Amino acid sequence: MSNKYKIALIKGDGIGPEIVDEAVKVLDAIASVENISFAYNEYLMGGCAVDVFDNPLPADTISGALNSDAVLFGAIGGPQYDSLPSEKRPEMGLLKLRKALNVFANIRPAVIFDELTEASTLKEEVVKGVNLLVVRELTGGIYFGEPREKKEDVAYNTMIYTRDEIKRIAKVAFEQAMQRDKKITSVDKANVLEVSKLWREVVIEMSKDYPEVRLEHMYVDNAAMQLIRNPKQFDVILTGNIFGDILSDAASMIIGSIGLLPSSSIGGKVGLYEPIHGSAPDIAGQGIANPIATIMSASMMLRDLGELKAADRIDNAIKDVLKEGYRTHDLANFDAKEVVSTEEMGSLIAEYATK
Ligand code: NAD
């Protein structure tokens, strides 16, 4: 009997369908050599759902996601939706899906491939060996806080965290740190924001349960600077929703391309797996998007499902393909033996993963 998983696929907009198709190709290749099988169901979210249902998150997508073992997601958004009222915007679909799945912890590993140190905008000696993990709170903070309003001449949002919300994300970060180098940098703005003062207080309390983990605190402005100055000082970065959003994009440039950063969002019954980048409308439909972040997200999904061997196959295949010198267009200048399309990169990884 093979392990069978029900996967909800949400391809989304822009490059979303292109990159999710490649991840599925790799998953199917893995299924052919490991004792696993996948049953996929596709759901609409984002701009494509607005086009069909006038709703960025149809009820069918929520129930489909909740009734699966995991959700693999591409990206949503596009300029044609920018003028819609905020409730109809594609991004609102994603925010609501995260909330519906109760995936309050977003895990974003940023690990540099030895073959791609040159692709970073930072010096090789600064980035070689970077291996950090951003643990970002995902369903609270200023992105969800009420009240929120835009009037003609004034607009406001609310940055709010409860003790329990901070506790549960801190616990995820401490547990992750225990599997790694046992160091946490908690990023806040406690010199200015009350919400950050509570954040810091709760994280310090939690640290008492993890005496082996070294805990340090850093203001977000300093953290942005330190990420560029010396990213190797970080092991686990624990932070809130908006700070994590911004810092993990900065971390992507350390790694060389935003097309290389995967993420998992966990905490509820069903996990959500997605690249950290957006729908890249500027390159959509050209076959040049890098599918690696999405394929790595599929590997994180397999790991969380307990399919460690299958996940290792994918991670090793990505390393091997890069070692062989295959590069997508975003990495074309960096030691490329051959520049390949989105589809070709997916096929190469699928092939190497089954060797
Ligand atoms: P983006 O991440 O889509 O693109 C930023 C830049 O990175 C672009 O130049 C793009 O071409 C490039 N890029 C992104 N992914 C790439 C990949 N896999 N391979 C090669 N290059 C890649 O960010 P943006 O341009 O600010 O936003 C575009 C749309 O995506 C907006 O509508 C935004 O709201 C949405 N967005 C969605 C998500 C999500 O779905 N999770 C996240 C961020 C932005």
Short mmCIF file of C-alpha atoms and ligand atoms in Angstrom, two decimals:
data_model
loop_
_atom_site.label_atom_id
_atom_site.label_comp_id
_atom_site.label_asym_id
_atom_site.label_seq_id
_atom_site.Cartn_x
_atom_site.Cartn_y
_atom_site.Cartn_z
CA MET A 1 0.00 0.00 0.00
CA SER A 2 1.40 3.35 -0.96
CA ASN A 3 0.95 6.50 1.10
CA LYS A 4 -1.67 8.52 -0.70
CA TYR A 5 -1.97 12.27 -0.28
CA LYS A 6 -4.75 14.60 -1.32
CA ILE A 7 -3.13 17.81 -2.50
CA ALA A 8 -5.08 21.00 -3.16
CA LEU A 9 -3.42 22.90 -6.00
CA ILE A 10 -3.95 26.65 -6.15
CA LYS A 11 -2.03 27.88 -9.15
CA GLY A 12 -3.20 31.49 -9.04
CA ASP A 13 -2.17 34.26 -11.40
CA GLY A 14 0.79 35.39 -13.48
CA ILE A 15 3.61 32.85 -13.31
CA GLY A 16 1.63 30.83 -10.71
CA PRO A 17 0.36 28.15 -13.14
CA GLU A 18 3.78 27.82 -14.83
CA ILE A 19 5.68 27.17 -11.60
CA VAL A 20 3.07 24.96 -9.92
CA ASP A 21 2.97 22.74 -13.04
CA GLU A 22 6.70 22.15 -12.65
CA ALA A 23 6.36 21.28 -8.97
CA VAL A 24 3.62 18.77 -9.87
CA LYS A 25 5.91 17.29 -12.52
CA VAL A 26 8.57 16.74 -9.86
CA LEU A 27 6.07 15.31 -7.34
CA ASP A 28 4.79 12.86 -9.96
CA ALA A 29 8.34 11.81 -10.80
CA ILE A 30 9.00 11.18 -7.10
CA ALA A 31 5.77 9.20 -6.82
CA SER A 32 7.02 6.88 -9.55
CA VAL A 33 10.06 5.85 -7.50
CA GLU A 34 8.87 6.17 -3.90
CA ASN A 35 5.91 4.48 -2.30
CA ILE A 36 3.70 7.56 -2.56
CA SER A 37 0.83 8.74 -4.69
CA PHE A 38 -0.83 12.10 -5.03
CA ALA A 39 -4.43 13.00 -5.86
CA TYR A 40 -4.63 16.61 -6.98
CA ASN A 41 -7.64 18.90 -6.90
CA GLU A 42 -7.37 22.36 -8.44
CA TYR A 43 -8.97 25.44 -6.92
CA LEU A 44 -9.13 29.08 -7.93
CA MET A 45 -7.88 31.94 -5.78
CA GLY A 46 -6.77 35.49 -6.50
CA GLY A 47 -7.35 37.37 -9.74
CA CYS A 48 -8.42 34.26 -11.67
CA ALA A 49 -11.14 33.67 -9.04
CA VAL A 50 -12.24 37.31 -9.27
CA ASP A 51 -12.55 36.88 -13.04
CA VAL A 52 -14.81 33.83 -12.69
CA PHE A 53 -16.63 34.33 -9.37
CA ASP A 54 -16.10 38.01 -8.58
CA ASN A 55 -14.53 36.74 -5.33
CA PRO A 56 -10.79 36.24 -4.69
CA LEU A 57 -11.47 33.32 -2.33
CA PRO A 58 -14.53 31.25 -3.32
CA ALA A 59 -16.04 29.03 -0.59
CA ASP A 60 -15.17 25.96 -2.67
CA THR A 61 -11.48 26.84 -2.43
CA ILE A 62 -11.64 27.14 1.36
CA SER A 63 -13.45 23.82 1.80
CA GLY A 64 -11.21 22.10 -0.76
CA ALA A 65 -8.10 23.33 1.04
CA LEU A 66 -9.43 22.32 4.44
CA ASN A 67 -10.28 18.85 3.14
CA SER A 68 -6.84 18.11 1.74
CA ASP A 69 -3.61 16.87 3.32
CA ALA A 70 -1.72 19.93 2.12
CA VAL A 71 -2.09 22.95 -0.15
CA LEU A 72 0.48 23.75 -2.83
CA PHE A 73 0.15 27.32 -4.01
CA GLY A 74 1.81 29.42 -6.73
CA ALA A 75 1.16 33.16 -6.51
CA ILE A 76 -1.62 35.67 -7.02
CA GLY A 77 -2.04 39.24 -8.15
CA GLY A 78 -1.59 41.43 -11.20
CA PRO A 79 -1.82 45.07 -12.27
CA GLN A 80 -5.29 44.58 -13.78
CA TYR A 81 -6.65 44.03 -10.26
CA ASP A 82 -4.88 46.94 -8.56
CA SER A 83 -7.83 49.31 -8.71
CA LEU A 84 -10.35 46.87 -7.19
CA PRO A 85 -11.72 47.64 -3.73
CA SER A 86 -9.56 45.96 -1.09
CA GLU A 87 -12.10 43.15 -0.35
CA LYS A 88 -11.93 42.05 -4.01
CA ARG A 89 -8.17 42.27 -4.41
CA PRO A 90 -6.34 38.99 -5.05
CA GLU A 91 -4.10 39.50 -1.98
CA MET A 92 -7.20 39.49 0.22
CA GLY A 93 -7.94 35.95 -0.99
CA LEU A 94 -4.56 34.75 0.23
CA LEU A 95 -4.79 36.56 3.57
CA LYS A 96 -8.20 35.01 4.14
CA LEU A 97 -7.04 31.53 3.13
CA ARG A 98 -4.17 31.73 5.65
CA LYS A 99 -6.65 32.73 8.30
CA ALA A 100 -9.13 29.98 7.32
CA LEU A 101 -6.36 27.36 7.53
CA ASN A 102 -5.14 28.93 10.78
CA VAL A 103 -1.57 28.74 9.51
CA PHE A 104 -0.11 31.26 11.91
CA ALA A 105 3.55 30.31 11.41
CA ASN A 106 5.34 31.05 8.17
CA ILE A 107 8.70 29.32 7.85
CA ARG A 108 11.08 30.75 5.29
CA PRO A 109 14.47 29.11 4.97
CA ALA A 110 17.16 31.11 3.18
CA VAL A 111 20.07 28.85 2.33
CA ILE A 112 22.69 29.77 -0.23
CA PHE A 113 23.70 27.19 -2.81
CA ASP A 114 27.49 27.01 -3.11
CA GLU A 115 27.12 27.20 -6.89
CA LEU A 116 25.23 30.48 -6.67
CA THR A 117 27.28 32.60 -4.27
CA GLU A 118 28.15 34.77 -7.26
CA ALA A 119 24.46 35.43 -7.95
CA SER A 120 24.08 37.30 -4.70
CA THR A 121 24.35 41.06 -4.84
CA LEU A 122 26.59 40.79 -1.77
CA LYS A 123 30.24 39.76 -1.72
CA GLU A 124 30.96 36.04 -1.86
CA GLU A 125 32.74 35.99 1.53
CA VAL A 126 29.68 37.62 3.13
CA VAL A 127 27.15 35.13 1.77
CA LYS A 128 29.02 31.82 1.51
CA GLY A 129 27.51 29.49 4.10
CA VAL A 130 24.38 31.55 4.85
CA ASN A 131 21.72 29.27 6.32
CA LEU A 132 19.01 31.13 8.15
CA LEU A 133 15.35 30.62 8.86
CA VAL A 134 12.78 33.36 9.16
CA VAL A 135 9.85 32.40 11.39
CA ARG A 136 7.19 34.97 10.63
CA GLU A 137 3.85 35.35 12.38
CA LEU A 138 1.28 35.13 9.60
CA THR A 139 -2.28 35.57 10.74
CA GLY A 140 -2.07 38.56 13.08
CA GLY A 141 -0.37 41.92 13.40
CA ILE A 142 -0.98 44.97 11.26
CA TYR A 143 -2.16 43.02 8.18
CA PHE A 144 -5.23 41.83 10.07
CA GLY A 145 -5.62 44.33 12.92
CA GLU A 146 -8.92 46.13 13.38
CA PRO A 147 -9.91 48.89 13.17
CA ARG A 148 -8.58 49.68 9.72
CA GLU A 149 -9.93 52.31 7.40
CA LYS A 150 -9.12 54.60 4.52
CA LYS A 151 -11.03 57.85 4.34
CA GLU A 152 -10.52 60.72 1.96
CA ASP A 153 -7.76 62.46 3.91
CA VAL A 154 -6.80 59.99 6.59
CA ALA A 155 -6.14 56.26 6.76
CA TYR A 156 -5.06 53.91 9.52
CA ASN A 157 -4.27 50.31 10.39
CA THR A 158 -3.85 48.63 13.75
CA MET A 159 -0.81 46.65 14.79
CA ILE A 160 -2.09 44.27 17.40
CA TYR A 161 -0.84 41.05 19.02
CA THR A 162 -2.24 39.11 21.94
CA ARG A 163 -0.03 37.29 24.43
CA ASP A 164 -1.30 33.94 23.10
CA GLU A 165 -0.55 34.82 19.49
CA ILE A 166 3.02 35.72 20.41
CA LYS A 167 3.43 32.64 22.57
CA ARG A 168 2.43 30.19 19.86
CA ILE A 169 4.70 31.68 17.18
CA ALA A 170 7.58 31.95 19.67
CA LYS A 171 7.15 28.26 20.48
CA VAL A 172 7.45 27.36 16.79
CA ALA A 173 10.67 29.40 16.56
CA PHE A 174 12.19 27.82 19.67
CA GLU A 175 11.31 24.33 18.42
CA GLN A 176 12.92 25.12 15.06
CA ALA A 177 16.01 26.53 16.80
CA MET A 178 16.39 23.30 18.78
CA GLN A 179 16.78 21.44 15.45
CA ARG A 180 19.38 23.93 14.23
CA ASP A 181 22.14 26.06 15.78
CA LYS A 182 20.03 26.95 18.84
CA LYS A 183 20.08 30.68 18.35
CA ILE A 184 17.09 33.01 17.98
CA THR A 185 17.11 36.66 17.02
CA SER A 186 13.73 38.12 17.91
CA VAL A 187 13.10 41.17 15.76
CA ASP A 188 10.82 43.96 16.98
CA LYS A 189 10.58 47.71 17.39
CA ALA A 190 10.29 47.74 21.18
CA ASN A 191 11.90 51.19 21.44
CA VAL A 192 8.82 52.72 19.79
CA LEU A 193 5.89 50.29 19.68
CA GLU A 194 3.88 49.00 22.65
CA VAL A 195 2.96 45.90 20.67
CA SER A 196 6.69 45.14 20.38
CA LYS A 197 7.17 45.59 24.12
CA LEU A 198 4.64 42.82 24.74
CA TRP A 199 6.27 40.75 21.98
CA ARG A 200 9.66 40.98 23.71
CA GLU A 201 8.21 40.24 27.16
CA VAL A 202 6.49 37.06 25.93
CA VAL A 203 9.51 35.83 23.95
CA ILE A 204 11.72 36.23 27.05
CA GLU A 205 9.20 34.27 29.12
CA MET A 206 9.14 31.49 26.51
CA SER A 207 12.95 31.33 26.44
CA LYS A 208 12.90 30.01 30.02
CA ASP A 209 11.51 26.74 28.64
CA TYR A 210 14.43 26.47 26.22
CA PRO A 211 17.59 27.15 28.26
CA GLU A 212 19.82 25.74 25.51
CA VAL A 213 18.68 28.34 22.99
CA ARG A 214 20.57 31.63 22.91
CA LEU A 215 18.08 34.47 22.55
CA GLU A 216 18.93 37.96 21.35
CA HIS A 217 16.66 40.89 20.49
CA MET A 218 17.14 43.26 17.60
CA TYR A 219 15.23 46.29 16.39
CA VAL A 220 13.88 45.79 12.89
CA ASP A 221 15.84 48.68 11.38
CA ASN A 222 19.07 47.23 12.74
CA ALA A 223 18.03 43.73 11.58
CA ALA A 224 17.62 45.01 8.01
CA MET A 225 21.11 46.46 8.21
CA GLN A 226 22.66 43.37 9.85
CA LEU A 227 21.11 41.07 7.24
CA ILE A 228 23.06 42.88 4.56
CA ARG A 229 26.20 43.45 6.68
CA ASN A 230 26.66 39.94 8.06
CA PRO A 231 23.82 37.50 7.31
CA LYS A 232 25.82 34.57 8.73
CA GLN A 233 25.26 35.84 12.28
CA PHE A 234 21.62 34.67 12.04
CA ASP A 235 20.22 31.22 12.71
CA VAL A 236 16.48 31.66 13.42
CA ILE A 237 14.88 35.08 13.01
CA LEU A 238 11.58 35.30 14.90
CA THR A 239 9.37 38.20 13.97
CA GLY A 240 5.88 39.54 13.36
CA ASN A 241 3.88 39.66 10.16
CA ILE A 242 4.98 42.89 8.48
CA PHE A 243 8.62 42.83 9.65
CA GLY A 244 8.93 39.21 8.48
CA ASP A 245 7.42 40.03 5.11
CA ILE A 246 10.01 42.70 4.46
CA LEU A 247 13.05 40.99 5.98
CA SER A 248 12.48 37.74 4.10
CA ASP A 249 12.41 39.58 0.76
CA ALA A 250 15.73 41.15 1.73
CA ALA A 251 17.02 37.67 2.62
CA SER A 252 16.06 36.47 -0.86
CA MET A 253 18.54 38.81 -2.47
CA ILE A 254 21.31 37.46 -0.26
CA ILE A 255 20.52 34.06 -1.76
CA GLY A 256 20.66 35.36 -5.33
CA SER A 257 17.12 35.32 -6.63
CA ILE A 258 13.66 35.59 -5.19
CA GLY A 259 12.91 32.53 -7.33
CA LEU A 260 14.89 30.38 -4.88
CA LEU A 261 13.00 30.97 -1.63
CA PRO A 262 10.31 28.52 -0.54
CA SER A 263 8.02 28.70 2.46
CA SER A 264 5.69 26.64 4.54
CA SER A 265 2.81 28.03 6.55
CA ILE A 266 1.82 25.76 9.39
CA GLY A 267 0.00 25.66 12.70
CA GLY A 268 -3.42 24.46 11.58
CA LYS A 269 -4.55 21.03 10.45
CA VAL A 270 -3.49 21.58 6.83
CA GLY A 271 -0.22 23.25 5.78
CA LEU A 272 0.15 25.75 2.95
CA TYR A 273 3.29 25.61 0.80
CA GLU A 274 4.29 28.44 -1.52
CA PRO A 275 7.25 30.35 -2.92
CA ILE A 276 7.80 33.69 -1.20
CA HIS A 277 7.65 35.63 -4.45
CA GLY A 278 4.60 37.09 -6.15
CA SER A 279 2.99 36.45 -9.51
CA ALA A 280 5.73 38.30 -11.45
CA PRO A 281 3.38 39.72 -14.10
CA ASP A 282 6.38 41.24 -15.87
CA ILE A 283 7.61 37.78 -16.94
CA ALA A 284 4.37 35.75 -16.92
CA GLY A 285 3.74 33.60 -19.98
CA GLN A 286 7.32 33.85 -21.23
CA GLY A 287 8.50 30.52 -19.84
CA ILE A 288 11.40 32.13 -18.01
CA ALA A 289 10.26 32.06 -14.37
CA ASN A 290 12.39 30.12 -11.93
CA PRO A 291 10.31 27.20 -10.58
CA ILE A 292 12.86 26.21 -7.90
CA ALA A 293 11.20 28.09 -5.00
CA THR A 294 7.94 26.29 -5.73
CA ILE A 295 9.64 22.92 -6.13
CA MET A 296 11.45 23.51 -2.81
CA SER A 297 8.08 24.38 -1.27
CA ALA A 298 6.81 20.99 -2.47
CA SER A 299 9.81 19.43 -0.75
CA MET A 300 8.93 21.24 2.50
CA MET A 301 5.41 19.86 2.09
CA LEU A 302 6.72 16.30 1.75
CA ARG A 303 8.91 16.74 4.82
CA ASP A 304 5.92 17.90 6.88
CA LEU A 305 3.90 14.93 5.57
CA GLY A 306 6.67 12.71 6.91
CA GLU A 307 8.07 11.76 3.48
CA LEU A 308 11.65 12.60 4.32
CA LYS A 309 13.28 10.41 1.69
CA ALA A 310 11.16 11.93 -1.05
CA ALA A 311 11.98 15.44 0.19
CA ASP A 312 15.70 14.62 0.23
CA ARG A 313 15.43 13.42 -3.36
CA ILE A 314 14.08 16.80 -4.44
CA ASP A 315 16.57 18.87 -2.44
CA ASN A 316 19.50 16.83 -3.76
CA ALA A 317 18.19 17.01 -7.33
CA ILE A 318 18.04 20.82 -7.17
CA LYS A 319 21.63 20.94 -5.90
CA ASP A 320 22.79 18.54 -8.62
CA VAL A 321 21.05 20.42 -11.42
CA LEU A 322 22.61 23.70 -10.28
CA LYS A 323 26.00 21.99 -9.91
CA GLU A 324 25.69 20.85 -13.52
CA GLY A 325 25.39 24.50 -14.51
CA TYR A 326 21.72 24.68 -15.54
CA ARG A 327 20.25 28.11 -14.77
CA THR A 328 16.93 29.82 -15.36
CA HIS A 329 16.99 33.35 -16.81
CA ASP A 330 17.08 35.11 -13.43
CA LEU A 331 20.42 33.38 -12.79
CA ALA A 332 21.68 33.35 -16.38
CA ASN A 333 24.84 35.32 -15.66
CA PHE A 334 26.12 33.10 -12.94
CA ASP A 335 28.30 30.23 -14.11
CA ALA A 336 25.57 29.06 -16.47
CA LYS A 337 26.50 26.10 -18.64
CA GLU A 338 23.05 26.28 -20.15
CA VAL A 339 20.18 28.71 -19.69
CA VAL A 340 16.93 26.77 -19.50
CA SER A 341 13.22 27.55 -19.53
CA THR A 342 10.83 27.07 -16.61
CA GLU A 343 9.67 23.79 -18.12
CA GLU A 344 13.17 22.52 -18.81
CA MET A 345 14.26 23.29 -15.26
CA GLY A 346 11.26 21.34 -13.92
CA SER A 347 12.04 18.38 -16.19
CA LEU A 348 15.71 18.37 -15.18
CA ILE A 349 14.87 18.36 -11.47
CA ALA A 350 12.28 15.61 -12.03
CA GLU A 351 14.86 13.55 -13.90
CA TYR A 352 17.63 14.01 -11.31
CA ALA A 353 15.20 13.34 -8.45
CA THR A 354 14.47 9.86 -9.80
CA LYS A 355 18.09 8.84 -10.33
P1 NAD B 1 7.06 39.65 -7.45
O1 NAD B 1 7.68 38.78 -6.41
O2 NAD B 1 5.96 39.07 -8.24
O3 NAD B 1 8.21 40.11 -8.48
C1 NAD B 1 9.32 40.88 -8.09
C2 NAD B 1 10.42 40.71 -9.13
O4 NAD B 1 10.97 39.39 -9.02
C3 NAD B 1 9.93 40.81 -10.57
O5 NAD B 1 10.92 41.44 -11.36
C4 NAD B 1 9.74 39.38 -11.02
O6 NAD B 1 9.90 39.17 -12.39
C5 NAD B 1 10.84 38.68 -10.22
N1 NAD B 1 10.46 37.30 -9.89
C6 NAD B 1 9.53 36.92 -8.99
N2 NAD B 1 9.43 35.59 -8.96
C7 NAD B 1 10.31 35.12 -9.87
C8 NAD B 1 10.65 33.80 -10.31
N3 NAD B 1 10.08 32.70 -9.81
N4 NAD B 1 11.60 33.69 -11.28
C9 NAD B 1 12.19 34.77 -11.80
N5 NAD B 1 11.91 36.04 -11.41
C10 NAD B 1 10.96 36.20 -10.46
O7 NAD B 1 6.62 40.98 -6.72
P2 NAD B 1 5.83 42.26 -7.28
O8 NAD B 1 6.26 42.54 -8.66
O9 NAD B 1 5.98 43.28 -6.24
O10 NAD B 1 4.31 41.83 -7.29
C11 NAD B 1 3.63 41.31 -8.43
C12 NAD B 1 2.25 40.86 -7.99
O11 NAD B 1 2.38 39.74 -7.09
C13 NAD B 1 1.46 41.92 -7.23
O12 NAD B 1 0.12 41.84 -7.64
C14 NAD B 1 1.61 41.52 -5.78
O13 NAD B 1 0.55 41.96 -4.97
C15 NAD B 1 1.62 40.02 -5.89
N6 NAD B 1 2.29 39.31 -4.79
C16 NAD B 1 1.77 38.10 -4.49
C17 NAD B 1 2.38 37.33 -3.53
C18 NAD B 1 1.83 35.96 -3.27
O14 NAD B 1 1.04 35.48 -4.07
N7 NAD B 1 2.24 35.28 -2.23
C19 NAD B 1 3.52 37.77 -2.86
C20 NAD B 1 4.05 39.03 -3.23
C21 NAD B 1 3.42 39.78 -4.22
#
